[in-house]
């Protein structure tokens, strides 16, 4: 066995997006593509010699092959030890948990998250730092810069390592420990939530349906819900991680998780429906004929936070991404804690969590989490809801409608225009930005514009500033219209339009969402000239 030094040259476009580098599988399979990026990570980190890293992924197509390449490159670069999930499996929250618990230097996660998998699907890779969270922009910028100057990478010519057998061994001088992907994570969950109360609630006849969408959440859900909490077999569906996610689009939203929605719409519906995404960091919570918006879920968890043992001391603050609705802000005000508004991307929560300024975080894109790790966490969110249901004895629908009655309802919807021509999308955003100064004080959608800007974030912990994080138009009555381009797509551009309006009157809380937002929807299309510029008269996905 020996280290091979392979000559290479920079490959254009290796710039990490909202969450790591995501491309079509075929791109990752091109010669040197994965290797260049992995070497760029090692080079950007500086000295990885003797360090310990975590490694795993969501099990999608190319996961196992990529794990072998990374193990051999880690060995050649002098990494001391890699803790790899059995079979190459580790959820994103699971990896964050392993990094924190074992005080590792960081970890490499192989996932394109909610993007479809399989040979024609997407693949992705991201680096998490020693706090367990996504690498901050200064690190991803350094990785990208390195990918533009790289001339060689190092790789061991050792044989493939057996990643299916739990235990410790060596690969070309580097220690490899194959770990149970679920063990550390499930131990942490048992510290945070009232498993006894949930178990009793389930034993008294309540039922759940957790749809893992044939992605990495399956083994976690099976162990936690079925083995530890005693839900009957079959409560976890699509529980085997498959390389193509069994053809499922692994995005837990009402548009893609249709089977779950149908079960929760049925007359004999389970008491809670839930789903998670490819790497199990996103979640969707469903009641009877009711999908809880992620923004409401964050607010509701915050309002009930102290019901879970791990949070009984209360929360220090809440953080939400800018496009997420202001439902959490209202709860934060009532609790007397701050609510921080960050750009889209979980990495922006890291500093607030590390500094103890926020305990709970959430994003409209079906992401909820807390300071227990440094990633959003699908199973955690489901357990929080189970804990709330078990302790209050109320149904999902009751919890939601009572919450609206107390705090008011933030009607909320996201309209995605996917696969739009990139130049057209950039032109649309540029045009909008030029219009902003003239909008303040004008009437739009029967409302007066109070503020119109391109969101800039000033990190209160490290003082850094991040510009151009989304065009927002805020009205005097608190309604908002937000536009941004997705940073996770792999084909053309995806324009996201976020729509929100507040309704205090409980008599109007049952209005269908799209109806409540109708005037904002029309305005969103006219103002940004969506049809003339993109040729699209309707969004591709509405959630
Ligand atoms: C990633 C990020 C999230 C972000 C989401 C959507 O989620 O981790 O913080 O909200 O992308 O980003 P965009 O609107 O730019 O597509 P995931 O689950 O894909 O890792």
Coordinates of C-alpha atoms and ligand atoms in Angstrom, one line a residue:
X1 CA 0.0 0.0 0.0
X2 CA 1.3 3.4 -0.8
X3 CA 0.2 7.0 -1.4
X4 CA -0.4 8.0 -5.0
X5 CA 0.1 11.6 -6.1
X6 CA -2.3 12.2 -9.0
X7 CA -1.9 15.2 -11.2
X8 CA -5.1 17.1 -11.9
X9 CA -6.4 20.5 -12.9
X10 CA -9.1 22.8 -11.6
X11 CA -12.7 21.9 -12.6
X12 CA -15.0 24.9 -13.0
X13 CA -18.1 25.2 -10.9
X14 CA -17.1 23.6 -7.6
X15 CA -18.7 26.3 -5.6
X16 CA -20.7 25.1 -2.6
X17 CA -24.3 26.4 -2.6
X18 CA -26.8 26.8 0.3
X19 CA -25.7 23.4 1.7
X20 CA -22.5 21.9 0.1
X21 CA -21.7 21.0 -3.5
X22 CA -24.6 19.4 -5.3
X23 CA -24.5 18.2 -8.9
X24 CA -25.9 15.4 -11.1
X25 CA -24.4 12.0 -10.2
X26 CA -22.9 11.9 -13.7
X27 CA -20.9 15.0 -12.9
X28 CA -19.5 13.5 -9.7
X29 CA -18.5 10.4 -11.7
X30 CA -16.4 12.4 -14.1
X31 CA -12.6 11.8 -13.7
X32 CA -11.1 13.7 -10.7
X33 CA -14.4 15.5 -9.9
X34 CA -15.0 14.1 -6.4
X35 CA -11.3 13.8 -5.7
X36 CA -10.5 17.4 -6.6
X37 CA -13.2 18.6 -4.2
X38 CA -12.2 16.3 -1.4
X39 CA -8.6 17.4 -1.7
X40 CA -9.7 21.0 -1.8
X41 CA -11.5 20.4 1.6
X42 CA -8.3 18.9 3.1
X43 CA -6.1 21.7 1.7
X44 CA -8.5 24.4 2.8
X45 CA -8.6 23.0 6.3
X46 CA -4.8 23.1 6.5
X47 CA -3.3 20.4 8.6
X48 CA -5.6 17.3 8.8
X49 CA -2.7 15.1 9.9
X50 CA -3.7 13.0 13.0
X51 CA -7.2 14.5 13.1
X52 CA -10.4 12.4 13.5
X53 CA -13.3 12.9 11.1
X54 CA -16.8 11.5 10.7
X55 CA -17.9 10.2 7.3
X56 CA -21.3 8.9 6.0
X57 CA -24.2 9.8 3.8
X58 CA -27.8 9.3 3.0
X59 CA -27.3 6.1 1.1
X60 CA -28.1 7.5 -2.3
X61 CA -26.6 6.2 -5.5
X62 CA -22.8 6.7 -5.6
X63 CA -22.7 6.9 -1.7
X64 CA -20.7 3.7 -1.2
X65 CA -18.2 4.4 -4.0
X66 CA -17.6 7.9 -2.7
X67 CA -17.0 6.6 0.8
X68 CA -14.2 4.4 -0.4
X69 CA -12.6 7.2 -2.4
X70 CA -12.7 9.6 0.6
X71 CA -11.4 6.9 3.0
X72 CA -8.4 6.3 0.7
X73 CA -7.8 10.1 0.3
X74 CA -8.1 10.7 4.0
X75 CA -5.5 8.0 4.7
X76 CA -3.1 9.5 2.0
X77 CA -3.5 12.9 3.5
X78 CA -2.5 11.7 7.0
X79 CA -5.9 11.8 8.7
X80 CA -5.6 9.9 12.0
X81 CA -9.0 8.3 12.2
X82 CA -12.3 8.2 10.4
X83 CA -15.5 7.2 12.1
X84 CA -17.7 5.9 9.3
X85 CA -21.4 4.9 9.5
X86 CA -22.1 1.2 8.8
X87 CA -22.8 0.7 5.1
X88 CA -21.7 4.3 4.6
X89 CA -25.0 5.4 6.2
X90 CA -25.2 8.5 8.5
X91 CA -28.0 11.0 8.5
X92 CA -27.0 14.7 8.6
X93 CA -28.2 15.2 12.2
X94 CA -26.6 11.8 13.1
X95 CA -23.3 13.0 11.8
X96 CA -23.6 16.3 13.7
X97 CA -24.3 14.3 16.8
X98 CA -21.3 12.0 16.3
X99 CA -18.9 15.0 15.7
X100 CA -20.1 16.7 18.9
X101 CA -20.2 13.6 21.1
X102 CA -16.8 12.3 20.1
X103 CA -15.2 15.8 19.9
X104 CA -14.1 15.2 16.3
X105 CA -12.4 17.8 14.1
X106 CA -15.3 17.7 11.6
X107 CA -17.0 15.4 9.1
X108 CA -17.9 14.8 5.5
X109 CA -21.5 14.2 4.7
X110 CA -22.5 12.7 1.3
X111 CA -26.0 13.9 0.4
X112 CA -28.0 16.0 -1.9
X113 CA -30.6 16.2 0.8
X114 CA -34.2 16.6 -0.6
X115 CA -33.0 16.3 -4.3
X116 CA -34.0 13.1 -6.1
X117 CA -31.4 10.3 -6.2
X118 CA -30.4 7.3 -8.5
X119 CA -28.0 7.2 -11.4
X120 CA -29.8 10.1 -13.1
X121 CA -30.4 12.0 -9.9
X122 CA -28.3 14.3 -7.7
X123 CA -25.3 13.7 -5.5
X124 CA -23.7 16.1 -3.0
X125 CA -20.9 16.5 -0.5
X126 CA -20.6 18.9 2.4
X127 CA -18.1 19.5 5.2
X128 CA -19.2 20.1 8.8
X129 CA -16.8 21.7 11.3
X130 CA -15.9 20.7 14.9
X131 CA -19.1 22.2 16.4
X132 CA -21.0 19.7 14.3
X133 CA -22.5 22.3 12.0
X134 CA -22.2 23.2 8.3
X135 CA -18.9 24.9 7.4
X136 CA -19.4 28.7 7.6
X137 CA -18.9 30.8 4.4
X138 CA -15.2 31.6 5.1
X139 CA -14.5 27.8 5.0
X140 CA -16.6 27.1 2.0
X141 CA -15.1 30.1 0.2
X142 CA -11.6 28.7 1.0
X143 CA -12.6 25.3 -0.3
X144 CA -13.9 26.9 -3.5
X145 CA -10.8 29.0 -3.9
X146 CA -8.6 25.9 -3.6
X147 CA -10.7 24.0 -6.2
X148 CA -9.6 26.8 -8.6
X149 CA -5.9 26.3 -8.2
X150 CA -5.6 22.6 -7.4
X151 CA -2.8 20.7 -9.3
X152 CA -2.7 17.3 -7.5
X153 CA -4.5 15.1 -5.0
X154 CA -3.3 12.2 -2.8
X155 CA -5.0 8.8 -2.6
X156 CA -4.0 5.5 -1.2
X157 CA -3.9 2.5 -3.5
X158 CA -5.2 0.3 -0.7
X159 CA -8.1 -2.1 -1.4
X160 CA -11.7 -1.1 -0.5
X161 CA -12.4 -1.1 3.2
X162 CA -15.2 -3.3 4.6
X163 CA -17.6 -0.6 5.7
X164 CA -20.4 -3.2 6.5
X165 CA -18.9 -4.7 9.6
X166 CA -19.0 -2.7 12.9
X167 CA -15.5 -2.5 14.5
X168 CA -12.1 -0.9 14.2
X169 CA -9.3 -1.5 11.8
X170 CA -6.8 0.3 9.7
X171 CA -6.5 1.4 6.1
X172 CA -3.0 2.3 5.0
X173 CA -2.0 3.4 8.5
X174 CA -5.2 5.3 9.2
X175 CA -7.7 4.0 11.9
X176 CA -11.2 3.3 10.6
X177 CA -14.0 2.8 13.0
X178 CA -17.3 1.5 11.5
X179 CA -20.0 2.7 13.8
X180 CA -23.7 2.0 14.3
X181 CA -25.2 5.1 12.6
X182 CA -28.2 5.2 15.0
X183 CA -26.7 4.5 18.5
X184 CA -25.2 7.9 19.6
X185 CA -28.2 9.8 18.1
X186 CA -30.9 7.7 19.8
X187 CA -29.1 8.0 23.1
X188 CA -29.2 11.8 22.7
X189 CA -32.9 11.8 21.8
X190 CA -33.7 9.8 25.0
X191 CA -32.0 12.6 27.0
X192 CA -34.1 15.3 25.4
X193 CA -37.6 13.9 25.3
X194 CA -40.0 12.2 27.7
X195 CA -39.9 8.7 26.2
X196 CA -42.0 7.3 29.1
X197 CA -44.9 9.7 28.4
X198 CA -44.7 9.1 24.7
X199 CA -44.7 5.3 25.2
X200 CA -47.7 5.5 27.4
X201 CA -49.6 7.7 24.9
X202 CA -48.9 5.2 22.2
X203 CA -49.8 2.3 24.4
X204 CA -53.2 3.9 25.1
X205 CA -54.1 3.4 21.4
X206 CA -52.6 6.5 19.6
X207 CA -51.0 5.8 16.3
X208 CA -48.4 7.4 14.1
X209 CA -47.3 7.0 10.5
X210 CA -43.7 8.0 9.8
X211 CA -42.8 7.9 6.1
X212 CA -39.0 7.8 5.6
X213 CA -39.5 8.1 1.8
X214 CA -36.9 5.2 1.4
X215 CA -34.2 7.6 2.6
X216 CA -31.8 7.6 5.5
X217 CA -34.4 8.4 8.2
X218 CA -35.7 4.8 8.0
X219 CA -33.2 3.1 10.3
X220 CA -33.4 5.9 12.8
X221 CA -37.2 5.9 12.8
X222 CA -37.4 2.1 13.1
X223 CA -35.1 2.0 16.1
X224 CA -36.6 5.0 17.9
X225 CA -40.3 4.7 17.1
X226 CA -40.7 0.9 16.8
X227 CA -37.9 -0.5 19.1
X228 CA -37.8 2.1 21.8
X229 CA -41.3 3.6 21.8
X230 CA -43.1 0.5 20.8
X231 CA -45.2 1.7 17.9
X232 CA -46.6 -1.3 16.1
X233 CA -44.6 -2.6 13.2
X234 CA -45.7 -0.8 10.1
X235 CA -45.8 2.7 11.8
X236 CA -42.6 3.3 9.9
X237 CA -43.1 3.0 6.1
X238 CA -40.5 3.1 3.3
X239 CA -38.0 2.5 6.1
X240 CA -35.2 0.9 4.0
X241 CA -32.7 3.4 2.5
X242 CA -32.6 2.8 -1.2
X243 CA -30.1 4.1 -3.7
X244 CA -32.9 5.7 -5.8
X245 CA -35.2 6.3 -2.8
X246 CA -37.5 3.8 -4.4
X247 CA -38.4 6.5 -7.0
X248 CA -39.7 8.8 -4.2
X249 CA -38.8 12.5 -4.4
X250 CA -37.3 12.6 -0.9
X251 CA -38.7 16.0 0.0
X252 CA -41.2 15.9 2.9
X253 CA -43.8 18.3 1.6
X254 CA -47.5 17.9 0.7
X255 CA -46.7 17.9 -3.0
X256 CA -44.2 14.9 -2.9
X257 CA -45.3 13.0 0.2
X258 CA -48.8 12.3 -1.3
X259 CA -49.2 8.8 0.2
X260 CA -48.7 10.2 3.7
X261 CA -51.1 13.0 3.1
X262 CA -53.7 10.5 1.8
X263 CA -53.4 8.4 4.9
X264 CA -53.8 11.5 7.2
X265 CA -56.8 12.6 5.1
X266 CA -58.6 9.3 5.6
X267 CA -61.4 8.8 8.1
X268 CA -59.3 6.4 10.3
X269 CA -56.2 8.6 10.1
X270 CA -53.3 8.0 12.6
X271 CA -52.9 10.7 15.3
X272 CA -49.7 12.0 13.8
X273 CA -48.2 11.8 10.3
X274 CA -44.6 12.7 9.7
X275 CA -42.0 12.4 7.0
X276 CA -38.3 13.4 6.6
X277 CA -36.1 13.9 3.6
X278 CA -33.1 12.3 1.9
X279 CA -30.6 12.9 4.8
X280 CA -33.3 13.2 7.5
X281 CA -32.7 16.7 8.5
X282 CA -36.0 18.1 7.2
X283 CA -39.4 17.1 8.6
X284 CA -43.1 17.5 7.8
X285 CA -45.8 17.2 10.5
X286 CA -49.3 16.3 9.5
X287 CA -52.6 16.2 11.4
X288 CA -56.0 15.1 10.1
X289 CA -56.5 16.9 6.8
X290 CA -54.0 19.5 8.1
X291 CA -50.3 20.0 7.1
X292 CA -48.5 22.0 9.7
X293 CA -46.4 24.7 8.0
X294 CA -42.8 24.5 9.1
X295 CA -43.0 28.1 10.3
X296 CA -46.0 27.2 12.5
X297 CA -44.2 24.1 13.7
X298 CA -41.3 26.2 14.9
X299 CA -43.6 28.6 16.7
X300 CA -45.7 25.8 18.3
X301 CA -42.6 24.0 19.5
X302 CA -41.3 27.2 21.0
X303 CA -44.6 27.9 22.7
X304 CA -44.6 24.4 24.3
X305 CA -40.8 24.1 24.6
X306 CA -40.7 23.4 28.4
X307 CA -42.8 20.3 28.0
X308 CA -39.8 18.4 26.8
X309 CA -37.3 17.4 29.6
X310 CA -34.3 18.7 27.7
X311 CA -35.8 22.1 27.4
X312 CA -37.5 22.4 30.8
X313 CA -35.3 25.4 31.8
X314 CA -36.8 27.4 28.9
X315 CA -35.3 28.8 25.8
X316 CA -32.8 31.6 25.4
X317 CA -34.0 32.7 22.0
X318 CA -35.4 31.6 18.6
X319 CA -33.7 32.0 15.2
X320 CA -35.5 31.7 11.9
X321 CA -34.4 32.3 8.3
X322 CA -35.6 35.5 6.8
X323 CA -38.2 33.9 4.5
X324 CA -39.7 31.9 7.4
X325 CA -43.0 33.4 8.6
X326 CA -43.1 35.6 11.6
X327 CA -45.2 33.2 13.7
X328 CA -42.1 32.5 15.9
X329 CA -41.5 36.2 16.4
X330 CA -44.9 36.5 18.1
X331 CA -44.1 33.6 20.4
X332 CA -40.7 35.0 21.2
X333 CA -42.2 38.3 22.2
X334 CA -44.7 36.5 24.5
X335 CA -41.9 34.6 26.1
X336 CA -39.7 37.7 26.4
X337 CA -36.8 36.1 24.4
X338 CA -35.1 37.5 21.3
X339 CA -36.0 36.2 17.8
X340 CA -33.1 36.4 15.3
X341 CA -33.6 36.6 11.5
X342 CA -30.8 35.0 9.4
X343 CA -30.3 34.3 5.7
X344 CA -31.5 31.0 4.3
X345 CA -29.0 28.2 5.2
X346 CA -28.6 26.4 8.5
X347 CA -24.9 27.5 8.7
X348 CA -26.1 30.9 9.7
X349 CA -27.6 29.5 13.0
X350 CA -24.2 28.1 14.1
X351 CA -22.8 31.2 15.8
X352 CA -26.1 32.0 17.5
X353 CA -26.3 28.5 18.9
X354 CA -22.7 28.4 19.9
X355 CA -23.0 31.7 21.7
X356 CA -26.1 30.5 23.6
X357 CA -28.3 33.3 22.0
X358 CA -30.8 30.9 20.4
X359 CA -32.0 27.5 21.6
X360 CA -34.5 26.8 18.8
X361 CA -34.1 27.4 15.1
X362 CA -36.3 26.9 12.1
X363 CA -36.7 27.4 8.4
X364 CA -39.7 27.5 6.1
X365 CA -38.1 24.7 4.0
X366 CA -39.2 22.1 6.5
X367 CA -36.3 22.5 8.8
X368 CA -36.5 22.6 12.6
X369 CA -33.8 22.1 15.2
X370 CA -32.2 23.2 18.4
X371 CA -28.9 23.6 20.2
X372 CA -28.7 19.8 20.8
X373 CA -26.7 19.5 17.5
X374 CA -25.8 22.0 14.8
X375 CA -28.1 20.8 12.0
X376 CA -31.8 20.8 11.5
X377 CA -33.2 17.5 12.7
X378 CA -36.2 15.6 11.3
X379 CA -36.6 12.9 13.9
X380 CA -36.0 15.4 16.7
X381 CA -38.9 17.5 15.4
X382 CA -41.2 14.5 15.2
X383 CA -40.3 13.5 18.8
X384 CA -40.9 17.1 20.0
X385 CA -44.4 16.9 18.5
X386 CA -45.0 13.4 20.1
X387 CA -43.8 14.8 23.4
X388 CA -46.3 17.7 23.1
X389 CA -49.2 15.4 22.1
X390 CA -48.4 12.9 24.9
X391 CA -48.1 15.5 27.7
X392 CA -51.1 17.7 26.6
X393 CA -53.4 14.9 25.5
X394 CA -54.4 17.1 22.6
X395 CA -54.6 16.3 18.9
X396 CA -52.3 17.9 16.3
X397 CA -55.3 19.9 14.9
X398 CA -56.3 21.1 18.4
X399 CA -52.7 22.2 19.1
X400 CA -52.5 24.2 15.9
X401 CA -56.0 25.9 16.0
X402 CA -55.5 26.8 19.6
X403 CA -52.1 28.3 18.8
X404 CA -53.6 30.4 16.0
X405 CA -56.5 31.5 18.3
X406 CA -53.9 32.7 20.9
X407 CA -51.2 34.2 18.7
X408 CA -53.0 34.9 15.4
X409 CA -52.4 33.0 12.2
X410 CA -49.7 33.7 9.7
X411 CA -51.0 32.5 6.4
X412 CA -48.0 31.3 4.5
X413 CA -47.1 29.7 1.2
X414 CA -44.0 29.3 -1.0
X415 CA -44.4 29.3 -4.8
X416 CA -41.4 27.7 -6.7
X417 CA -40.7 28.3 -10.3
X418 CA -38.2 25.5 -11.0
X419 CA -35.9 25.0 -13.9
X420 CA -36.1 28.6 -15.1
X421 CA -33.5 29.9 -17.5
X422 CA -30.7 31.2 -15.3
X423 CA -30.2 34.5 -17.2
X424 CA -34.0 35.2 -17.1
X425 CA -34.0 34.5 -13.3
X426 CA -31.0 36.8 -12.7
X427 CA -32.6 39.5 -14.9
X428 CA -35.8 39.2 -12.8
X429 CA -34.0 39.6 -9.6
X430 CA -32.0 42.6 -10.9
X431 CA -35.1 44.3 -12.2
X432 CA -36.7 43.8 -8.8
X433 CA -33.7 45.3 -7.0
X434 CA -33.8 48.4 -9.2
X435 CA -37.5 48.9 -8.3
X436 CA -37.0 48.7 -4.6
X437 CA -36.3 52.4 -3.8
X438 CA -39.5 53.5 -5.5
X439 CA -41.7 51.0 -3.7
X440 CA -41.8 52.4 -0.1
X441 CA -45.0 54.2 0.6
X442 CA -46.8 52.9 -2.5
X443 CA -50.0 50.7 -2.4
X444 CA -49.6 47.1 -3.5
X445 CA -52.0 44.2 -2.9
X446 CA -54.3 46.6 -1.0
X447 CA -51.6 47.3 1.4
X448 CA -49.0 50.1 1.9
X449 CA -45.3 49.2 1.5
X450 CA -43.4 49.9 4.6
X451 CA -40.0 48.5 3.6
X452 CA -38.4 47.2 0.4
X453 CA -34.8 46.0 0.4
X454 CA -32.4 43.2 -0.4
X455 CA -31.8 41.5 2.9
X456 CA -28.4 41.8 4.4
X457 CA -27.4 39.9 7.6
X458 CA -25.1 41.3 10.3
X459 CA -24.0 38.4 12.4
X460 CA -24.2 39.6 16.0
X461 CA -21.6 37.1 17.1
X462 CA -18.7 37.5 14.7
X463 CA -19.6 40.8 13.1
X464 CA -19.6 39.5 9.6
X465 CA -22.1 40.8 7.0
X466 CA -23.8 38.8 4.3
X467 CA -25.4 40.8 1.5
X468 CA -28.1 40.1 -1.2
X469 CA -30.0 37.4 0.7
X470 CA -33.4 38.0 -0.8
X471 CA -35.6 40.8 -2.0
X472 CA -38.2 41.5 0.7
X473 CA -41.3 43.8 0.5
X474 CA -42.8 44.3 3.9
X475 CA -46.2 45.9 4.2
X476 CA -47.6 48.1 7.1
X477 CA -49.9 45.3 8.2
X478 CA -47.0 42.9 8.6
X479 CA -47.6 41.0 5.4
X480 CA -44.5 40.1 3.4
X481 CA -43.6 39.2 -0.2
X482 CA -40.1 37.7 -0.6
X483 CA -38.1 36.7 -3.7
X484 CA -34.9 34.7 -3.8
X485 CA -33.1 32.2 -6.0
X486 CA -32.6 28.8 -4.6
X487 CA -29.0 27.7 -3.8
X488 CA -29.6 24.0 -3.8
X489 CA -30.9 23.2 -7.3
X490 CA -28.8 21.5 -10.0
X491 CA -30.8 22.5 -13.2
X492 CA -31.2 26.1 -14.3
X493 CA -32.5 28.4 -11.6
X494 CA -35.4 28.0 -9.2
X495 CA -37.2 31.2 -8.3
X496 CA -38.8 31.0 -4.8
X497 CA -41.6 33.4 -4.0
X498 CA -42.6 33.5 -0.3
X499 CA -46.0 34.9 0.7
X500 CA -47.2 35.7 4.1
X501 CA -50.1 37.6 5.7
X502 CA -51.2 37.9 9.3
X503 CA -54.8 37.3 10.5
X504 CA -55.7 38.0 14.2
X505 CA -59.4 37.2 13.8
X506 CA -60.0 33.5 14.6
X507 CA -63.2 33.6 12.6
X508 CA -61.1 33.8 9.5
X509 CA -58.4 31.2 10.4
X510 CA -60.1 28.4 8.5
X511 CA -59.8 30.3 5.1
X512 CA -57.9 28.1 2.6
X513 CA -54.3 29.4 2.4
X514 CA -54.1 30.2 -1.3
X515 CA -57.4 32.1 -1.0
X516 CA -56.2 34.1 2.0
X517 CA -53.0 35.1 0.0
X518 CA -54.8 35.6 -3.3
X519 CA -54.0 39.4 -3.6
X520 CA -50.4 38.9 -2.6
X521 CA -50.0 36.1 -5.2
X522 CA -51.3 38.2 -8.0
X523 CA -49.1 41.1 -7.0
X524 CA -46.0 38.8 -6.7
X525 CA -46.4 37.8 -10.3
X526 CA -47.1 41.3 -11.7
X527 CA -44.4 43.1 -9.7
X528 CA -41.6 40.7 -10.7
X529 CA -43.0 40.3 -14.3
X530 CA -42.6 36.6 -13.8
X531 CA -44.5 35.5 -16.9
X532 CA -42.9 38.0 -19.4
X533 CA -39.4 37.3 -18.1
X534 CA -39.6 33.5 -17.5
X535 CA -42.5 32.4 -19.7
X536 CA -44.1 30.8 -16.6
X537 CA -47.7 31.7 -15.8
X538 CA -47.9 29.3 -12.8
X539 CA -45.4 28.0 -10.3
X540 CA -44.2 24.4 -10.6
X541 CA -44.5 23.6 -6.9
X542 CA -46.8 25.3 -4.3
X543 CA -46.3 24.4 -0.6
Ligands
LIG1 C1 -30.7 23.4 2.6 C2 -30.2 24.3 3.7 C3 -31.3 25.0 4.3 C4 -32.1 25.8 3.3 C5 -32.5 24.9 2.2 C6 -33.2 25.6 1.0 O1 -31.5 22.4 3.0 O2 -29.6 23.5 4.6 O3 -30.8 25.8 5.3 O4 -33.2 26.3 3.9 O5 -31.4 24.2 1.6 O6 -32.3 26.3 0.3 P1 -32.6 27.0 -1.1 O7 -33.9 27.8 -0.9 O8 -31.4 27.8 -1.3 O9 -32.8 25.9 -2.1 P2 -31.2 20.9 2.7 O10 -32.2 20.1 3.4 O11 -31.4 20.8 1.2 O12 -29.8 20.7 3.1

